[in-house]
Short mmCIF file of C-alpha atoms in Angstrom, two decimals:
data_model
loop_
_atom_site.label_atom_id
_atom_site.label_comp_id
_atom_site.label_asym_id
_atom_site.label_seq_id
_atom_site.Cartn_x
_atom_site.Cartn_y
_atom_site.Cartn_z
CA MET A 1 0.00 0.00 0.00
CA THR A 2 0.91 3.64 -0.42
CA LYS A 3 -0.10 6.67 1.62
CA LYS A 4 0.27 10.16 0.23
CA ILE A 5 -0.52 13.45 1.92
CA GLY A 6 -0.66 16.05 -0.82
CA ASP A 7 2.16 15.14 -3.17
CA LYS A 8 4.33 13.70 -0.42
CA ALA A 9 4.47 9.93 -0.08
CA ILE A 10 4.49 8.98 3.62
CA LEU A 11 4.43 5.27 2.83
CA GLN A 12 5.49 3.84 -0.54
CA ASP A 13 4.68 0.34 -1.81
CA VAL A 14 4.64 -1.23 1.64
CA THR A 15 3.79 -4.93 1.56
CA LEU A 16 3.59 -6.87 4.80
CA GLN A 17 2.04 -10.19 5.62
CA VAL A 18 1.79 -11.20 9.26
CA PRO A 19 0.40 -14.58 10.34
CA THR A 20 -2.12 -14.87 13.17
CA GLY A 21 -0.17 -14.81 16.44
CA GLY A 22 2.82 -13.08 14.84
CA PHE A 23 4.75 -10.45 16.78
CA VAL A 24 6.30 -7.78 14.58
CA ALA A 25 8.64 -5.06 15.80
CA VAL A 26 8.60 -2.03 13.50
CA LEU A 27 11.76 0.06 13.72
CA GLY A 28 12.91 3.15 11.91
CA PRO A 29 14.11 6.70 12.43
CA ASN A 30 11.75 9.57 13.17
CA GLY A 31 9.64 10.43 10.13
CA ALA A 32 10.03 6.98 8.57
CA GLY A 33 6.23 6.51 8.48
CA LYS A 34 5.86 4.10 11.42
CA THR A 35 2.92 5.88 13.06
CA THR A 36 1.18 6.37 9.71
CA LEU A 37 1.59 2.65 9.07
CA LEU A 38 0.02 1.93 12.46
CA LYS A 39 -2.88 4.31 11.78
CA ILE A 40 -3.62 2.62 8.46
CA LEU A 41 -3.39 -0.87 9.93
CA SER A 42 -5.63 0.08 12.86
CA LEU A 43 -8.21 1.44 10.36
CA LEU A 44 -7.87 5.06 11.44
CA LEU A 45 -6.58 6.21 8.06
CA PRO A 46 -7.38 4.83 4.62
CA PRO A 47 -4.38 4.11 2.36
CA SER A 48 -4.09 6.19 -0.82
CA ALA A 49 -3.51 3.00 -2.78
CA GLY A 50 -3.54 -0.65 -1.86
CA GLN A 51 -5.50 -2.52 0.72
CA VAL A 52 -5.38 -3.78 4.30
CA LYS A 53 -6.74 -7.27 4.91
CA ILE A 54 -7.39 -8.62 8.39
CA ALA A 55 -8.01 -12.36 8.71
CA GLY A 56 -8.31 -12.44 4.93
CA ARG A 57 -11.13 -9.84 4.91
CA PRO A 58 -10.65 -6.43 3.32
CA ALA A 59 -10.63 -4.05 6.25
CA GLU A 60 -13.35 -1.43 6.10
CA ALA A 61 -13.07 1.35 8.66
CA ALA A 62 -16.84 1.35 9.07
CA ASP A 63 -16.98 -2.28 10.13
CA PRO A 64 -17.47 -2.26 13.93
CA SER A 65 -16.96 -6.02 14.27
CA LEU A 66 -13.44 -5.65 12.87
CA ARG A 67 -12.65 -2.67 15.08
CA ARG A 68 -13.69 -4.70 18.13
CA GLN A 69 -10.73 -7.01 17.33
CA ILE A 70 -8.21 -4.14 17.49
CA GLY A 71 -6.45 -2.61 20.49
CA VAL A 72 -4.16 0.41 20.20
CA ILE A 73 -1.64 2.07 22.47
CA SER A 74 -0.71 5.38 20.88
CA HIS A 75 1.57 8.28 21.84
CA SER A 76 -1.38 9.73 23.75
CA THR A 77 -3.20 7.84 26.48
CA LEU A 78 -6.74 8.35 25.06
CA LEU A 79 -7.94 8.75 28.67
CA TYR A 80 -10.27 11.36 30.18
CA SER A 81 -8.34 13.22 32.89
CA HIS A 82 -11.41 14.12 34.96
CA LEU A 83 -12.65 10.53 35.18
CA SER A 84 -11.26 7.90 37.51
CA ALA A 85 -9.31 4.87 36.30
CA ALA A 86 -12.38 2.65 36.74
CA GLU A 87 -14.72 5.13 35.03
CA ASN A 88 -12.41 5.38 32.00
CA LEU A 89 -12.29 1.61 31.70
CA TYR A 90 -16.04 1.32 32.32
CA PHE A 91 -16.69 3.81 29.51
CA TYR A 92 -14.45 2.02 27.00
CA GLY A 93 -15.71 -1.38 28.17
CA ARG A 94 -19.30 -0.35 27.42
CA LEU A 95 -18.27 0.93 23.97
CA TYR A 96 -16.59 -2.42 23.21
CA ASP A 97 -19.45 -4.47 24.75
CA VAL A 98 -17.11 -6.20 27.20
CA GLY A 99 -18.89 -8.94 29.12
CA ASN A 100 -18.68 -9.16 32.92
CA LEU A 101 -17.20 -5.67 32.91
CA PRO A 102 -16.63 -4.99 36.65
CA LEU A 103 -14.59 -8.18 37.02
CA ARG A 104 -12.70 -7.52 33.82
CA ILE A 105 -11.82 -3.98 34.98
CA GLU A 106 -10.48 -5.32 38.28
CA SER A 107 -8.48 -7.94 36.41
CA VAL A 108 -6.76 -5.53 33.99
CA LEU A 109 -6.07 -2.96 36.71
CA GLU A 110 -4.46 -5.75 38.75
CA GLU A 111 -2.35 -6.75 35.74
CA VAL A 112 -0.97 -3.23 35.22
CA GLY A 113 -0.46 -2.67 38.96
CA LEU A 114 -3.14 0.00 39.41
CA ARG A 115 -5.61 -1.98 41.52
CA TYR A 116 -5.25 0.47 44.44
CA TYR A 117 -5.92 3.51 42.25
CA PHE A 118 -9.33 2.27 41.13
CA HIS A 119 -11.27 5.43 42.11
CA ASP A 120 -8.49 8.01 41.64
CA PRO A 121 -8.93 10.61 38.86
CA VAL A 122 -6.51 10.10 35.98
CA ARG A 123 -5.30 13.72 36.27
CA THR A 124 -3.65 12.78 39.60
CA PHE A 125 -1.64 9.97 37.94
CA SER A 126 2.02 10.28 36.93
CA ARG A 127 2.88 9.90 33.22
CA GLY A 128 3.96 6.28 33.81
CA MET A 129 0.73 5.41 35.65
CA GLN A 130 -1.33 6.96 32.87
CA GLN A 131 0.58 4.90 30.32
CA ARG A 132 -0.11 1.74 32.38
CA LEU A 133 -3.80 2.62 32.46
CA ALA A 134 -3.67 3.17 28.69
CA ILE A 135 -2.32 -0.38 28.38
CA ALA A 136 -5.23 -1.61 30.53
CA ARG A 137 -7.63 0.27 28.24
CA ALA A 138 -6.12 -1.28 25.11
CA ILE A 139 -6.32 -4.89 26.38
CA LEU A 140 -9.66 -4.51 28.22
CA HIS A 141 -11.70 -6.00 25.37
CA GLU A 142 -9.14 -8.78 24.72
CA PRO A 143 -8.40 -7.81 21.11
CA ALA A 144 -6.92 -10.32 18.70
CA LEU A 145 -4.78 -7.66 17.00
CA LEU A 146 -2.76 -5.13 18.99
CA PHE A 147 -0.75 -2.08 17.97
CA PHE A 148 1.73 -0.55 20.39
CA ASP A 149 3.20 2.79 19.31
CA GLU A 150 6.24 3.62 21.46
CA PRO A 151 4.66 2.10 24.58
CA TYR A 152 7.87 2.46 26.62
CA THR A 153 7.77 6.27 26.51
CA GLY A 154 7.62 7.71 30.03
CA LEU A 155 7.70 4.34 31.80
CA ASP A 156 9.90 3.69 34.82
CA GLN A 157 11.73 0.35 35.21
CA HIS A 158 8.87 -1.22 37.19
CA ALA A 159 6.34 -0.17 34.56
CA ILE A 160 8.61 -1.51 31.77
CA GLU A 161 8.58 -4.90 33.49
CA ILE A 162 4.78 -4.77 33.74
CA LEU A 163 4.49 -3.87 30.05
CA ASN A 164 6.89 -6.64 29.03
CA GLY A 165 4.84 -9.07 31.14
CA VAL A 166 1.67 -8.00 29.34
CA LEU A 167 3.35 -8.28 25.94
CA ARG A 168 4.68 -11.78 26.73
CA ARG A 169 1.26 -12.94 27.91
CA LEU A 170 -0.37 -11.57 24.76
CA ARG A 171 2.30 -13.25 22.60
CA ASP A 172 1.82 -16.57 24.43
CA GLU A 173 -1.94 -16.28 23.85
CA ARG A 174 -1.13 -16.04 20.11
CA ARG A 175 -2.49 -12.56 19.65
CA THR A 176 -1.08 -10.68 16.67
CA ILE A 177 1.07 -7.76 17.80
CA PHE A 178 2.75 -4.79 16.10
CA LEU A 179 5.25 -3.01 18.30
CA ILE A 180 6.65 0.30 17.11
CA THR A 181 9.72 1.13 19.12
CA HIS A 182 13.13 2.77 19.08
CA ASN A 183 14.35 0.22 21.60
CA PHE A 184 16.17 -2.56 19.62
CA GLU A 185 16.69 -4.79 22.63
CA GLN A 186 13.03 -4.88 23.61
CA GLY A 187 12.01 -5.31 19.99
CA LEU A 188 14.40 -8.18 19.32
CA ASP A 189 13.66 -9.83 22.65
CA LEU A 190 9.89 -9.94 22.21
CA ALA A 191 9.20 -10.00 18.47
CA ASP A 192 9.53 -12.89 16.06
CA ARG A 193 9.94 -10.56 13.08
CA VAL A 194 11.59 -7.17 12.61
CA VAL A 195 10.61 -4.65 9.97
CA ILE A 196 12.69 -1.52 9.34
CA LEU A 197 11.10 1.45 7.63
CA ARG A 198 13.10 4.19 5.96
CA ARG A 199 11.47 7.15 4.26
CA GLY A 200 8.21 5.26 3.94
CA ARG A 201 9.66 2.09 2.45
CA VAL A 202 10.29 -1.32 4.00
CA VAL A 203 14.07 -1.77 3.79
CA PHE A 204 14.34 -4.84 6.03
CA ASN A 205 11.88 -7.60 6.91
CA GLU A 206 13.35 -10.68 8.60
CA GLU A 207 12.65 -13.13 11.41
CA THR A 208 14.42 -12.31 14.66
CA ALA A 209 15.67 -15.88 15.21
CA SER A 210 18.71 -15.23 13.01
CA LEU A 211 19.57 -11.80 14.46
CA ARG A 212 21.89 -11.00 17.34
CA GLY A 213 21.79 -7.74 19.32
CA ALA A 214 25.23 -6.25 18.49
CA ASP A 215 25.11 -7.25 14.82
CA PHE A 216 21.62 -5.98 14.48
CA LYS A 217 22.52 -2.49 15.69
CA LYS A 218 25.13 -2.24 12.93
CA LEU A 219 22.67 -3.62 10.40
CA TYR A 220 19.99 -1.16 11.50
CA LEU A 221 22.33 1.81 11.08
CA GLN A 222 23.32 0.58 7.61
CA LYS A 223 19.68 0.25 6.61
CA VAL A 224 18.47 3.61 7.89
CA GLU A 225 21.48 5.49 6.53
CA GLY A 226 20.90 3.88 3.14
CA MET B 59 -27.22 -1.09 19.68
CA PHE B 60 -26.80 2.39 18.11
CA TRP B 61 -28.85 4.10 20.83
CA ARG B 62 -27.14 2.14 23.60
CA LYS B 63 -23.77 3.46 22.37
CA VAL B 64 -25.23 6.96 22.17
CA GLY B 65 -26.38 6.53 25.79
CA VAL B 66 -22.87 5.49 26.90
CA LEU B 67 -21.33 8.51 25.14
CA VAL B 68 -23.87 10.92 26.67
CA TRP B 69 -23.31 9.36 30.12
CA LYS B 70 -19.58 10.03 29.71
CA ASP B 71 -20.16 13.67 28.68
CA LEU B 72 -22.50 14.30 31.62
CA LEU B 73 -20.13 12.63 34.08
CA LEU B 74 -17.17 14.64 32.72
CA GLU B 75 -19.14 17.86 33.09
CA PHE B 76 -20.35 16.88 36.56
CA ARG B 77 -16.70 16.38 37.56
CA SER B 78 -15.12 19.40 35.86
CA LYS B 79 -18.07 21.85 35.80
CA GLN B 80 -16.13 23.81 33.16
CA MET B 81 -18.80 24.09 30.50
CA ILE B 82 -21.97 24.75 32.45
CA SER B 83 -20.36 27.23 34.83
CA SER B 84 -18.93 29.36 31.99
CA MET B 85 -22.28 29.27 30.16
CA LEU B 86 -24.24 30.31 33.24
CA ILE B 87 -21.80 33.07 34.17
CA PHE B 88 -21.92 34.43 30.61
CA SER B 89 -25.74 34.42 30.57
CA PHE B 90 -25.87 36.12 33.96
CA LEU B 91 -23.42 38.81 32.77
CA VAL B 92 -25.56 39.50 29.68
CA ILE B 93 -28.65 39.83 31.89
CA VAL B 94 -26.96 42.20 34.32
CA ILE B 95 -25.30 44.36 31.66
CA PHE B 96 -28.46 44.75 29.57
CA ALA B 97 -30.59 45.27 32.67
CA PHE B 98 -28.38 48.24 33.60
CA ALA B 99 -28.00 49.50 30.03
CA PHE B 100 -31.73 49.65 29.30
CA ASN B 101 -34.57 50.99 31.40
CA PRO B 102 -36.69 47.88 32.08
CA VAL B 103 -39.98 49.81 32.15
CA GLN B 104 -39.55 51.36 28.69
CA ARG B 105 -41.57 49.84 25.90
CA THR B 106 -38.48 49.63 23.64
CA THR B 107 -36.73 47.43 26.16
CA GLN B 108 -39.69 45.08 26.29
CA GLU B 109 -39.60 44.89 22.49
CA VAL B 110 -35.90 44.05 22.25
CA LEU B 111 -35.93 41.59 25.16
CA PRO B 112 -36.52 38.47 22.99
CA GLY B 113 -33.48 39.43 20.92
CA ILE B 114 -31.38 39.91 24.05
CA ILE B 115 -32.54 36.53 25.36
CA TRP B 116 -31.45 34.76 22.17
CA VAL B 117 -28.12 36.63 22.15
CA ALA B 118 -27.48 35.26 25.64
CA PHE B 119 -28.63 31.73 24.73
CA THR B 120 -26.58 31.46 21.55
CA PHE B 121 -23.40 33.15 22.77
CA ALA B 122 -23.44 31.07 25.97
CA GLY B 123 -24.14 28.06 23.74
CA VAL B 124 -21.04 28.78 21.65
CA LEU B 125 -18.93 28.66 24.81
CA GLY B 126 -20.32 25.18 25.46
CA LEU B 127 -19.83 24.05 21.87
CA ASN B 128 -16.18 25.08 21.99
CA ARG B 129 -15.63 22.88 25.03
CA ALA B 130 -17.58 19.94 23.61
CA PHE B 131 -14.73 18.82 21.37
CA ALA B 132 -11.91 20.40 23.38
CA VAL B 133 -12.42 17.66 26.01
CA GLU B 134 -12.02 15.08 23.26
CA ARG B 135 -8.77 16.67 22.04
CA ASP B 136 -7.12 16.35 25.46
CA ASN B 137 -5.08 13.12 25.42
CA ASP B 138 -6.43 12.46 21.89
CA CYS B 139 -9.63 10.97 23.31
CA LEU B 140 -11.37 11.51 19.98
CA LEU B 141 -8.94 8.97 18.54
CA GLY B 142 -10.15 6.53 21.21
CA LEU B 143 -13.75 7.08 20.07
CA MET B 144 -12.80 6.66 16.41
CA LEU B 145 -11.01 3.39 17.20
CA ALA B 146 -13.98 1.99 19.10
CA PRO B 147 -16.60 -0.17 17.38
CA VAL B 148 -19.05 2.70 17.33
CA ASP B 149 -20.85 4.15 14.35
CA ARG B 150 -19.29 7.61 14.04
CA THR B 151 -22.68 9.19 13.62
CA ALA B 152 -23.42 7.93 17.15
CA ILE B 153 -20.67 10.31 18.32
CA TYR B 154 -22.50 13.18 16.60
CA VAL B 155 -25.92 12.23 18.00
CA ALA B 156 -24.42 11.90 21.50
CA LYS B 157 -22.67 15.26 21.27
CA VAL B 158 -25.87 16.94 20.03
CA THR B 159 -27.76 15.39 22.96
CA SER B 160 -25.20 16.47 25.58
CA ASN B 161 -24.87 19.97 24.11
CA PHE B 162 -28.66 20.26 24.04
CA ILE B 163 -28.82 19.26 27.72
CA PHE B 164 -26.13 21.80 28.73
CA THR B 165 -27.63 24.62 26.65
CA GLY B 166 -31.13 23.72 27.86
CA LEU B 167 -30.02 23.83 31.51
CA THR B 168 -28.51 27.27 30.95
CA GLU B 169 -31.77 28.44 29.38
CA ILE B 170 -33.89 27.01 32.20
CA VAL B 171 -31.83 28.93 34.75
CA SER B 172 -31.36 32.18 32.84
CA PHE B 173 -34.84 32.66 31.29
CA PRO B 174 -36.62 33.32 34.63
CA LEU B 175 -33.78 35.69 35.57
CA PHE B 176 -34.43 37.68 32.38
CA LEU B 177 -38.09 38.05 33.31
CA VAL B 178 -37.20 39.17 36.85
CA PHE B 179 -34.41 41.61 35.92
CA PHE B 180 -36.47 43.15 33.11
CA ASN B 181 -39.67 43.22 35.15
CA TYR B 182 -41.44 41.35 32.38
CA HIS B 183 -44.97 40.05 32.85
CA LEU B 184 -45.13 36.98 30.69
CA GLN B 185 -48.37 36.86 28.73
CA ALA B 186 -47.36 34.07 26.44
CA SER B 187 -48.70 30.55 26.36
CA LEU B 188 -45.84 28.78 28.12
CA GLY B 189 -46.21 25.60 26.03
CA TRP B 190 -45.68 27.40 22.70
CA LEU B 191 -42.83 29.43 24.14
CA VAL B 192 -41.12 26.26 25.37
CA LEU B 193 -41.62 24.68 21.91
CA THR B 194 -40.07 27.75 20.26
CA ILE B 195 -37.05 27.68 22.56
CA PHE B 196 -36.77 23.89 22.10
CA LEU B 197 -36.75 24.10 18.29
CA GLY B 198 -34.43 27.11 18.24
CA THR B 199 -31.97 25.44 20.59
CA LEU B 200 -32.09 22.16 18.66
CA GLY B 201 -31.27 23.95 15.39
CA PHE B 202 -28.46 25.86 17.04
CA VAL B 203 -26.98 22.72 18.64
CA ALA B 204 -27.38 20.57 15.49
CA VAL B 205 -25.39 23.00 13.34
CA GLY B 206 -23.08 24.10 16.14
CA THR B 207 -22.00 20.59 17.10
CA PHE B 208 -21.11 19.75 13.50
CA LEU B 209 -19.15 22.97 13.02
CA ALA B 210 -17.49 22.59 16.44
CA ALA B 211 -16.17 19.18 15.35
CA LEU B 212 -14.87 20.75 12.15
CA ALA B 213 -13.32 23.74 13.93
CA SER B 214 -11.74 21.59 16.63
CA ASN B 215 -9.21 20.34 14.06
CA THR B 216 -7.80 23.85 13.77
CA ARG B 217 -5.54 25.77 16.13
CA MET B 218 -7.91 28.75 16.25
CA SER B 219 -11.08 26.79 16.91
CA GLU B 220 -12.39 29.14 19.62
CA ILE B 221 -12.27 32.11 17.23
CA LEU B 222 -13.29 30.18 14.16
CA LEU B 223 -16.40 28.53 15.59
CA PRO B 224 -18.51 31.68 16.19
CA LEU B 225 -17.47 32.98 12.76
CA MET B 226 -18.77 29.79 11.15
CA VAL B 227 -21.84 29.23 13.35
CA PHE B 228 -23.61 32.58 13.27
CA PRO B 229 -23.89 33.07 9.49
CA VAL B 230 -25.37 29.57 9.17
CA MET B 231 -27.62 30.25 12.17
CA VAL B 232 -29.28 33.37 10.72
CA PRO B 233 -32.56 31.63 9.68
CA VAL B 234 -32.88 29.99 13.11
CA LEU B 235 -32.15 33.21 14.97
CA ILE B 236 -34.64 35.24 12.92
CA ALA B 237 -37.37 32.62 13.32
CA ALA B 238 -36.69 32.06 17.02
CA VAL B 239 -36.55 35.78 17.87
CA GLU B 240 -39.70 36.57 15.85
CA ALA B 241 -41.66 33.69 17.37
CA THR B 242 -40.46 34.47 20.91
CA SER B 243 -41.26 38.16 20.47
CA THR B 244 -44.78 37.47 19.19
CA LEU B 245 -45.52 34.95 21.95
CA MET B 246 -44.07 37.10 24.75
CA SER B 247 -46.20 40.05 23.70
CA GLY B 248 -49.35 37.94 23.96
CA GLY B 249 -49.65 36.65 20.38
CA GLN B 250 -51.42 33.35 19.74
CA TRP B 251 -49.88 30.22 18.26
CA GLN B 252 -51.46 30.92 14.85
CA ALA B 253 -49.31 34.03 14.63
CA VAL B 254 -46.10 32.05 15.08
CA ALA B 255 -47.05 28.86 13.21
CA SER B 256 -45.04 29.80 10.11
CA TRP B 257 -41.94 30.64 12.19
CA LEU B 258 -42.23 27.33 14.06
CA ARG B 259 -42.56 25.46 10.75
CA LEU B 260 -39.42 27.19 9.51
CA LEU B 261 -37.59 26.19 12.70
CA GLY B 262 -38.80 22.59 12.38
CA VAL B 263 -37.75 22.30 8.73
CA TYR B 264 -34.36 23.90 9.45
CA ASP B 265 -33.78 21.46 12.34
CA ILE B 266 -34.63 18.43 10.21
CA ILE B 267 -32.48 19.54 7.26
CA PHE B 268 -29.42 20.43 9.31
CA LEU B 269 -29.66 17.36 11.55
CA ALA B 270 -29.82 15.20 8.42
CA VAL B 271 -26.97 17.00 6.63
CA ALA B 272 -24.71 16.97 9.68
CA TYR B 273 -25.58 13.31 10.37
CA VAL B 274 -24.50 12.32 6.86
CA LEU B 275 -21.35 14.47 6.76
CA PHE B 276 -20.06 13.94 10.31
CA ASP B 277 -18.05 10.87 9.33
CA TYR B 278 -16.06 12.94 6.80
CA CYS B 279 -15.76 15.78 9.28
CA LEU B 280 -13.82 13.52 11.67
CA GLU B 281 -11.47 12.45 8.87
CA VAL B 282 -10.41 16.05 8.15
#
């Protein structure tokens, strides 16, 4: 697919195929088109040319059943500051028709370590706590397809461990995951495939099994410097 | 399903406003200021004042309403919450219907509080049939909110949304304002419903047309 804004191509002839349960780390320098790719794949933006297929079905943004299968962590938390943690999750849970919602809210808050902040307004949370709550929001409806856009931003070491725990659980449950990150180590450690974008094009697309940390850093620099 | 989602979205808007009290307080304060300033500027016992009062009332309602409309999408821009709504399995027109409903509730509450204050401060003896007056205010407010919510969503994508919104809303609102002020004026001076029937029909038709147009175009408006 291709995405153009005006005459400028943000993504050019990008072709990716990810099997169900695949974990793809998307790397690339700033401005490479990673977030645009995520927005197109999560059905927020239509491509200018080409098509997105999810589970073999052409993805239509207007199809609510398909959007119910998608969870997104973006740069922003997508949370209402004046509502409490539980109220935010309750609101999103009702939008996604989550069954047994009170129990599910308790469960996800426990998983991200915010069980004791159930009734606290989000505006009183630190950046890291808000990001953890954003993770809880994204996994609340147990989506089959997850997009994480720089999820490590603003997280302390404890929160990074929590996020990695969530990512491992989701990977073990065979959910399909796209992780956009600048952190090679995390990407290589968790993903089974690495994609490098440069100026809107895929310049590298390989399984992680054959890649080693130190070598990969050199390879990455070669790829992004052209 | 559609209306249940609308209900959830309205519940969220009401809860947010109950917590922050940003929108309703600014709308009420603005209305109160208009009442006080005009009450001092004009002599309430003069006939001219009684004649211009319906216009002053609608100035207060619509300008206070614009303050509310500006906030309606500003709360969704904080933390990119609008993105969260667009990602959710919700028909995007449900977002529009919910916003129209919440804005109508907030504007209606402001009107319920400020209208009696107008009558008191301007020493006005209401001769109108209350039912027809309420219907006029209902239709006028619905038209204002239907157009205003759509344009507020459009303006919220710009950096100067608070300046841009009134500039876009009021030209489009001219038919509603003329019809609402004329009908209110006739009813408040003791006119019967037959005298305002044509104005009410105009308000009704305007409401239907603009609700339908905004309903159809709202999806594209969010993509801008």
